[in-house]
Coordinates of C-alpha atoms in Angstrom, one line a residue:
Chain A
M245 CA 18.8 -11.9 -3.3
A246 CA 19.3 -14.5 -5.9
S247 CA 18.5 -18.0 -4.9
Q248 CA 21.0 -20.9 -5.0
T249 CA 18.7 -23.1 -7.0
K250 CA 19.2 -22.9 -10.8
P251 CA 16.4 -21.3 -12.7
V252 CA 14.2 -23.7 -14.7
L253 CA 12.9 -22.7 -18.2
H254 CA 9.8 -24.4 -19.4
G255 CA 10.1 -23.9 -23.1
Y256 CA 10.2 -25.3 -26.6
Y257 CA 13.3 -25.5 -28.8
R258 CA 11.6 -23.7 -31.7
S259 CA 9.5 -21.2 -29.7
S260 CA 10.9 -17.7 -30.5
C261 CA 9.7 -16.4 -27.1
S262 CA 11.6 -19.2 -25.3
W263 CA 14.7 -18.5 -27.4
R264 CA 14.6 -14.8 -26.2
V265 CA 14.9 -16.1 -22.6
R266 CA 17.6 -18.6 -23.5
I267 CA 19.7 -15.8 -25.0
A268 CA 19.2 -13.7 -21.9
F269 CA 20.5 -16.5 -19.7
A270 CA 23.4 -17.1 -22.0
L271 CA 24.4 -13.4 -22.1
K272 CA 24.2 -13.2 -18.3
G273 CA 26.3 -16.3 -18.0
M274 CA 23.6 -18.0 -15.9
E275 CA 23.2 -21.7 -15.7
Y276 CA 19.7 -23.0 -15.9
D277 CA 17.7 -26.2 -16.4
Q278 CA 15.2 -26.8 -19.2
V279 CA 12.0 -28.7 -18.9
P280 CA 10.8 -29.1 -22.5
V281 CA 7.1 -28.4 -23.3
N282 CA 6.4 -29.9 -26.7
L283 CA 3.8 -27.7 -28.3
V284 CA 2.8 -30.4 -30.9
R285 CA 3.2 -33.8 -29.3
D286 CA 0.3 -35.3 -27.2
G287 CA -2.0 -32.6 -28.6
G288 CA 0.3 -29.9 -27.1
Q289 CA 1.9 -30.4 -23.7
Q290 CA 1.2 -26.7 -22.9
L291 CA -2.4 -27.7 -22.5
T292 CA -1.9 -30.1 -19.6
T293 CA -3.3 -29.3 -16.2
R294 CA 0.2 -29.4 -14.8
F295 CA 1.5 -26.7 -17.1
K296 CA -1.6 -24.6 -16.8
A297 CA -0.8 -24.3 -13.1
L298 CA 2.6 -22.8 -14.0
N299 CA 1.1 -20.5 -16.7
P300 CA -2.6 -20.0 -17.0
M301 CA -2.1 -18.6 -20.5
Q302 CA -0.8 -22.1 -21.5
Q303 CA 2.1 -20.7 -23.4
V304 CA 5.8 -21.0 -23.3
P305 CA 8.1 -19.7 -21.9
A306 CA 7.5 -20.0 -18.2
V307 CA 10.5 -19.6 -15.8
T308 CA 10.8 -20.7 -12.2
I309 CA 13.4 -18.5 -10.6
D310 CA 14.2 -17.4 -7.1
G311 CA 11.3 -19.4 -5.7
F312 CA 8.5 -18.2 -8.0
T313 CA 7.2 -18.7 -11.5
L314 CA 6.9 -16.0 -14.2
S315 CA 5.5 -16.0 -17.7
Q316 CA 5.8 -13.5 -20.6
S317 CA 9.3 -13.5 -22.0
L318 CA 9.9 -9.7 -21.6
A319 CA 8.7 -9.7 -18.0
I320 CA 11.1 -12.7 -17.4
I321 CA 14.0 -11.0 -19.1
Q322 CA 13.5 -7.7 -17.3
Y323 CA 13.4 -9.5 -14.0
I324 CA 16.7 -11.2 -14.9
E325 CA 18.1 -7.8 -15.9
E326 CA 17.1 -6.2 -12.6
T327 CA 18.4 -9.0 -10.4
R328 CA 21.5 -9.9 -12.3
P329 CA 22.5 -6.6 -13.8
E330 CA 25.8 -7.5 -15.6
P331 CA 26.2 -7.3 -18.5
H332 CA 23.3 -4.8 -19.0
L333 CA 20.6 -5.6 -21.5
L334 CA 19.2 -2.1 -21.4
P335 CA 21.1 1.1 -21.9
S336 CA 21.2 3.5 -19.0
E337 CA 20.0 6.6 -20.9
P338 CA 16.2 6.9 -20.8
K339 CA 15.6 7.7 -24.5
T340 CA 17.6 4.8 -25.8
R341 CA 16.1 2.5 -23.2
A342 CA 12.7 3.5 -24.5
Q343 CA 13.8 2.8 -28.1
V344 CA 14.9 -0.7 -27.0
R345 CA 11.6 -1.3 -25.4
M346 CA 9.7 0.0 -28.4
I347 CA 11.5 -2.4 -30.8
C348 CA 10.9 -5.3 -28.4
D349 CA 7.2 -4.4 -28.2
I350 CA 6.9 -4.1 -32.0
I351 CA 8.1 -7.7 -32.2
A352 CA 6.5 -9.0 -29.0
S353 CA 3.1 -7.3 -29.4
G354 CA 3.0 -6.4 -33.1
I355 CA 4.4 -9.4 -34.9
Q356 CA 4.9 -12.6 -32.9
P357 CA 1.4 -12.9 -31.2
L358 CA -0.2 -12.8 -34.7
Q359 CA 1.9 -15.8 -35.9
N360 CA 2.1 -18.0 -32.9
L361 CA 0.9 -21.6 -32.9
Y362 CA -2.4 -21.0 -31.2
V363 CA -3.4 -18.3 -33.7
L364 CA -2.2 -20.3 -36.7
L365 CA -4.3 -23.3 -35.6
K366 CA -7.4 -21.0 -35.4
I367 CA -6.7 -19.5 -38.8
G368 CA -6.5 -22.9 -40.4
E369 CA -5.7 -23.3 -44.1
E370 CA -4.6 -19.8 -44.7
K371 CA -2.1 -19.8 -41.9
I372 CA 1.0 -19.5 -44.0
H373 CA -0.2 -16.4 -45.7
W374 CA -1.5 -15.0 -42.5
G375 CA 1.8 -15.5 -40.7
Q376 CA 3.8 -14.1 -43.7
H377 CA 1.5 -11.1 -43.8
F378 CA 2.1 -10.1 -40.2
I379 CA 5.8 -10.7 -40.3
Q380 CA 6.1 -8.8 -43.5
R381 CA 4.1 -5.9 -42.1
G382 CA 6.0 -5.8 -38.9
F383 CA 9.4 -5.9 -40.6
E384 CA 8.4 -3.1 -43.0
A385 CA 7.8 -1.0 -39.9
L386 CA 10.9 -2.2 -38.1
E387 CA 13.4 -1.6 -40.9
P388 CA 13.1 2.2 -41.0
I389 CA 13.2 2.3 -37.2
L390 CA 16.3 0.3 -37.0
V391 CA 17.9 2.4 -39.7
Q392 CA 17.6 5.3 -37.2
T393 CA 18.5 3.4 -34.0
A394 CA 21.1 0.8 -35.0
G395 CA 24.8 0.9 -34.7
K396 CA 26.5 -2.5 -34.6
Y397 CA 23.3 -3.8 -32.8
C398 CA 19.7 -2.8 -32.8
V399 CA 20.2 0.2 -30.7
G400 CA 23.7 1.7 -30.7
N401 CA 26.7 -0.5 -30.2
E402 CA 25.7 -2.7 -27.3
I403 CA 23.6 -5.8 -27.3
S404 CA 20.2 -5.1 -25.7
M405 CA 16.8 -6.8 -25.3
A406 CA 15.9 -5.6 -28.8
D407 CA 18.5 -7.9 -30.2
L408 CA 17.2 -10.8 -28.1
C409 CA 13.8 -10.2 -29.7
L410 CA 15.0 -9.6 -33.3
V411 CA 17.0 -12.8 -34.0
P412 CA 14.2 -15.2 -33.0
Q413 CA 11.8 -13.2 -35.0
V414 CA 14.0 -13.4 -38.1
Y415 CA 14.2 -17.2 -37.5
N416 CA 10.4 -17.2 -37.6
A417 CA 10.4 -15.1 -40.8
E418 CA 12.6 -17.6 -42.5
R419 CA 10.3 -20.4 -41.4
F420 CA 7.4 -18.5 -43.1
K421 CA 9.5 -17.9 -46.2
V422 CA 9.5 -14.1 -45.8
D423 CA 12.3 -12.7 -47.9
V424 CA 14.5 -11.0 -45.3
T425 CA 16.8 -9.5 -47.9
Q426 CA 14.1 -6.9 -48.4
F427 CA 15.2 -5.5 -45.0
P428 CA 19.0 -4.9 -45.2
T429 CA 19.4 -3.6 -41.7
I430 CA 17.4 -6.5 -40.1
K431 CA 19.5 -8.8 -42.2
R432 CA 22.8 -7.3 -41.2
L433 CA 21.9 -7.2 -37.5
N434 CA 20.7 -10.8 -37.6
E435 CA 23.9 -12.0 -39.2
T436 CA 26.1 -10.1 -36.8
L437 CA 24.2 -11.4 -33.8
L438 CA 24.2 -15.0 -34.9
Q439 CA 28.0 -14.9 -34.7
H440 CA 27.8 -14.2 -31.0
E441 CA 28.3 -17.1 -28.6
A442 CA 25.1 -16.5 -26.6
F443 CA 23.0 -16.6 -29.8
K444 CA 24.7 -19.8 -31.0
T445 CA 24.4 -21.8 -27.8
S446 CA 20.8 -20.9 -27.4
H447 CA 19.9 -21.6 -31.0
P448 CA 16.9 -23.9 -31.7
S449 CA 19.1 -26.3 -33.5
C450 CA 21.0 -27.4 -30.4
Q451 CA 18.6 -27.6 -27.5
P452 CA 17.9 -30.6 -25.3
D453 CA 14.5 -31.1 -27.1
T454 CA 15.7 -30.4 -30.6
P455 CA 14.7 -33.4 -32.8
D456 CA 17.5 -35.3 -34.4
D457 CA 15.9 -34.8 -37.8
M458 CA 15.2 -31.1 -37.4
P459 CA 15.5 -29.3 -40.7
I460 CA 18.0 -26.4 -40.4
Chain S
M260 CA 18.7 14.8 -16.4
R261 CA 19.9 17.6 -18.5
L262 CA 17.1 20.1 -19.1
S263 CA 16.5 21.2 -22.7
L264 CA 13.9 23.3 -24.4
S265 CA 12.2 20.2 -25.7
C266 CA 11.5 19.2 -22.1
L267 CA 9.6 22.4 -21.5
M268 CA 7.2 21.7 -24.3
K269 CA 4.1 19.7 -23.5
P270 CA 4.1 16.1 -24.7
V271 CA 1.8 15.4 -27.7
L272 CA -0.3 12.2 -27.8
H273 CA -1.3 11.0 -31.2
G274 CA -4.2 8.7 -30.3
Y275 CA -7.9 7.8 -30.6
Y276 CA -10.5 8.2 -28.0
R277 CA -11.6 4.6 -28.1
S278 CA -8.1 3.0 -28.6
S279 CA -7.4 1.0 -25.4
C280 CA -3.6 1.5 -26.0
S281 CA -4.0 5.2 -26.2
W282 CA -6.1 5.2 -23.1
R283 CA -3.3 3.4 -21.2
V284 CA -1.0 6.4 -22.0
R285 CA -3.7 8.9 -21.1
I286 CA -4.0 7.3 -17.7
A287 CA -0.3 7.4 -17.2
F288 CA -0.2 11.2 -18.0
A289 CA -3.1 11.7 -15.6
L290 CA -1.5 9.8 -12.8
K291 CA 1.7 11.7 -13.2
G292 CA -0.1 15.0 -13.2
M293 CA 1.4 15.8 -16.6
E294 CA -0.3 18.2 -19.0
Y295 CA -0.2 17.1 -22.6
D296 CA -1.8 17.9 -26.0
Q297 CA -3.7 15.5 -28.1
V298 CA -3.7 15.2 -31.9
P299 CA -6.5 12.8 -32.7
V300 CA -6.0 10.1 -35.3
N301 CA -9.3 8.8 -36.4
L302 CA -8.9 5.1 -37.1
V303 CA -12.1 4.9 -39.1
R304 CA -12.6 8.2 -40.9
D305 CA -11.0 8.9 -44.3
G306 CA -10.2 5.2 -44.6
G307 CA -8.2 5.4 -41.4
Q308 CA -6.0 8.4 -40.6
Q309 CA -3.3 6.2 -39.2
L310 CA -2.6 5.2 -42.8
T311 CA -1.5 8.6 -43.9
T312 CA 2.0 9.3 -45.0
R313 CA 2.3 11.9 -42.4
F314 CA 1.4 9.6 -39.5
K315 CA 3.5 6.8 -40.9
A316 CA 6.5 9.1 -40.5
L317 CA 5.7 9.3 -36.8
N318 CA 5.0 5.6 -36.4
P319 CA 5.9 3.2 -39.2
M320 CA 3.6 0.5 -37.7
Q321 CA 0.7 2.9 -38.5
Q322 CA -0.9 2.4 -35.1
V323 CA -1.8 4.6 -32.2
P324 CA -0.6 5.7 -29.7
A325 CA 2.5 7.6 -30.7
V326 CA 3.9 10.2 -28.3
T327 CA 6.2 13.1 -29.1
I328 CA 8.0 14.0 -25.8
D329 CA 11.3 15.6 -24.9
G330 CA 12.1 16.2 -28.5
F331 CA 11.5 12.7 -29.9
T332 CA 8.7 10.4 -30.9
L333 CA 8.0 7.0 -29.4
S334 CA 5.4 4.3 -30.2
Q335 CA 4.2 1.2 -28.3
S336 CA 2.2 2.2 -25.2
L337 CA 4.3 0.2 -22.7
A338 CA 7.5 1.7 -24.0
I339 CA 6.0 5.2 -23.8
I340 CA 4.7 4.5 -20.2
Q341 CA 8.0 3.2 -19.0
Y342 CA 9.8 6.2 -20.5
I343 CA 7.4 8.5 -18.6
E344 CA 7.9 6.4 -15.5
E345 CA 11.7 6.6 -15.7
T346 CA 11.8 10.4 -16.4
R347 CA 9.0 11.5 -14.2
P348 CA 9.2 9.0 -11.3
E349 CA 6.4 10.3 -9.0
P350 CA 4.1 8.7 -8.3
H351 CA 5.6 5.3 -9.1
L352 CA 3.8 3.1 -11.6
L353 CA 6.1 0.2 -10.8
P354 CA 6.8 -1.3 -7.4
S355 CA 10.4 -1.2 -6.2
E356 CA 10.7 -4.9 -5.4
P357 CA 11.9 -7.0 -8.3
K358 CA 9.4 -9.8 -8.0
T359 CA 6.3 -7.6 -7.8
R360 CA 7.7 -5.5 -10.6
A361 CA 8.0 -8.6 -12.7
Q362 CA 4.4 -9.6 -11.8
V363 CA 3.2 -6.1 -12.9
R364 CA 5.0 -6.5 -16.2
M365 CA 3.7 -10.0 -16.7
I366 CA 0.1 -8.8 -16.3
C367 CA 0.8 -5.9 -18.7
D368 CA 2.2 -8.3 -21.3
I369 CA -0.6 -10.8 -21.0
I370 CA -2.9 -7.9 -22.0
A371 CA -0.6 -6.1 -24.4
S372 CA 0.8 -9.1 -26.2
G373 CA -1.7 -11.9 -25.4
I374 CA -5.1 -10.2 -25.8
Q375 CA -5.2 -6.7 -27.3
P376 CA -3.2 -7.4 -30.5
L377 CA -5.6 -10.2 -31.4
Q378 CA -8.6 -7.9 -31.2
N379 CA -7.3 -4.6 -32.6
L380 CA -8.8 -2.9 -35.6
Y381 CA -6.3 -4.1 -38.1
V382 CA -6.7 -7.7 -37.3
L383 CA -10.5 -7.5 -37.1
L384 CA -10.6 -6.0 -40.6
K385 CA -8.5 -8.9 -41.8
I386 CA -10.7 -11.5 -40.1
G387 CA -13.8 -10.0 -41.7
E388 CA -17.3 -11.4 -40.9
E389 CA -16.2 -13.5 -37.9
K390 CA -14.5 -10.6 -36.2
I391 CA -16.9 -10.4 -33.2
H392 CA -16.5 -14.1 -32.4
W393 CA -12.7 -13.8 -33.0
G394 CA -12.4 -10.8 -30.6
Q395 CA -14.6 -12.4 -28.0
H396 CA -12.6 -15.5 -28.1
F397 CA -9.2 -13.9 -27.5
I398 CA -10.5 -11.6 -24.7
Q399 CA -12.3 -14.6 -23.1
R400 CA -9.2 -16.7 -23.3
G401 CA -6.9 -14.0 -21.9
F402 CA -9.3 -13.1 -19.0
E403 CA -9.6 -16.8 -18.1
A404 CA -5.8 -16.8 -17.7
L405 CA -5.6 -13.4 -16.0
E406 CA -8.3 -14.0 -13.4
P407 CA -6.4 -16.7 -11.4
I408 CA -3.2 -14.7 -11.7
L409 CA -4.9 -11.6 -10.3
V410 CA -6.4 -13.7 -7.5
Q411 CA -2.8 -14.3 -6.4
T412 CA -1.3 -10.9 -7.0
A413 CA -4.1 -8.4 -6.3
G414 CA -4.8 -6.4 -3.2
K415 CA -6.8 -3.2 -3.7
Y416 CA -5.2 -3.0 -7.2
C417 CA -3.8 -5.5 -9.6
V418 CA -0.6 -6.0 -7.7
G419 CA -0.8 -5.2 -4.1
N420 CA -2.2 -2.0 -2.9
E421 CA -0.7 0.6 -5.2
I422 CA -1.7 1.5 -8.7
S423 CA 0.7 0.2 -11.3
M424 CA 1.1 -0.2 -15.0
A425 CA -1.0 -3.4 -14.7
D426 CA -4.0 -1.3 -13.7
L427 CA -3.4 1.0 -16.7
C428 CA -3.6 -2.0 -19.0
L429 CA -6.5 -3.8 -17.3
V430 CA -9.2 -1.1 -17.3
P431 CA -9.0 -0.3 -21.1
Q432 CA -9.0 -4.0 -21.8
V433 CA -12.2 -4.5 -19.7
Y434 CA -13.7 -1.6 -21.7
N435 CA -12.8 -3.6 -24.9
A436 CA -14.3 -6.7 -23.3
E437 CA -17.6 -4.9 -22.8
R438 CA -17.6 -3.6 -26.4
F439 CA -17.3 -7.2 -27.5
K440 CA -20.0 -8.3 -25.1
V441 CA -17.7 -10.6 -23.1
D442 CA -19.4 -11.2 -19.7
V443 CA -17.0 -9.8 -17.2
T444 CA -19.0 -11.1 -14.3
Q445 CA -17.3 -14.5 -15.0
F446 CA -14.1 -12.9 -13.6
P447 CA -14.9 -11.5 -10.2
T448 CA -11.4 -10.2 -9.5
I449 CA -11.1 -8.4 -12.8
K450 CA -14.6 -7.0 -12.2
R451 CA -13.8 -5.7 -8.7
L452 CA -10.5 -4.2 -9.8
N453 CA -12.1 -2.4 -12.8
E454 CA -14.8 -1.0 -10.6
T455 CA -12.4 0.3 -8.0
L456 CA -10.1 1.9 -10.6
L457 CA -12.9 3.6 -12.5
Q458 CA -13.6 5.6 -9.4
H459 CA -10.1 7.1 -9.5
E460 CA -9.8 10.6 -11.0
A461 CA -7.1 9.7 -13.5
F462 CA -9.2 6.9 -15.0
K463 CA -12.2 9.1 -15.2
T464 CA -10.5 12.1 -16.9
S465 CA -8.8 9.9 -19.4
H466 CA -12.0 7.8 -20.2
P467 CA -12.9 7.4 -23.9
S468 CA -16.3 9.1 -23.2
C469 CA -14.7 12.5 -22.6
Q470 CA -11.8 13.1 -24.9
P471 CA -11.3 15.9 -27.4
D472 CA -12.3 13.5 -30.3
T473 CA -15.1 11.7 -28.5
P474 CA -18.1 11.9 -30.8
D475 CA -21.2 13.7 -29.4
D476 CA -23.3 10.7 -30.1
M477 CA -21.0 8.1 -28.7
P478 CA -22.8 5.2 -27.1
I479 CA -21.6 4.7 -23.5

């Protein structure tokens, strides 16, 4: 049973994983509060004892919902999906559900973890090339998959969790100066999705913690 | 579910005996009592058989596992396992209650997004000389986060008292930790869970030490 208290998202405006969750809330028409966790200021607010108690991995997003706290964006999104089913973010047919999950995991296990802030800090000087490499590699794999699965959206003609993962990853690709025009299906899907209200209202450029001087 | 000829064929796992992600899928098949065939993909021999054109057609990410099942091919171990779960529901690998289901998925993702991708073969090859320290670091970091979470969620198994997808992810990751010489005794809950699970038939029959492609001289 859904609680009466609004969910709270602990996230960062520019975190692609946080953005996935914001899109999910927007698509489900759910109001929520945000508690920004600045990954850069004060040495990284995700490293505070207080935040560590919410998420021992010391990463965003973490969401407090229905009286408990969850981390890992896809676990959060699937919880939201299972407790607030409309509109569906997963198809009902098992094969296409699996394809949605496969695309999500290519991004959430195969690309993003290799270019998140923690890893880039460990890599050091070569971080731009490192990040570009893993995004390029992941998109080279994703493009032919999407050619097979995509209709108007990543899988068929309804928005799914795959779309929630794709758009923030394209945003990251652009930050790393990966040329997305190499991937026409990814490019087309991204452009279509960015027209959707839920993707606009959740965009990094207009969050409570977005800096005034943020470069677009 | 409409039955088709493809459902009557055994699933085929393209994997590697020592790949922790492949092992997750092998455990799932074993728990579900499903027969399957294996087509080994040697990640080291011939420059890495996952890099062949033939395998790339199965999985453009050029990684194991890939599973051909019910007439189509899937990659990404957790997507494969959830497909198996949804089409062969017994015994359940996810609890029915939403909060505990979410906790299972959270634990899976800490491992499958937060630890393993940072210490898989491709990344280690890119890191080069420092690869052991690199791998140790990310496993250590991930287990330091996982231990307090498991203290909260675990009963006999990772989440409560029934085996779930979280257990399928944990055991192969502990195997990796041991390969990287991470001292798992620092993490008593992880250690206990791993020892319990390794006694279970499904975890034994799927173990890297006894697969079709396990080398005869494999160190334990």
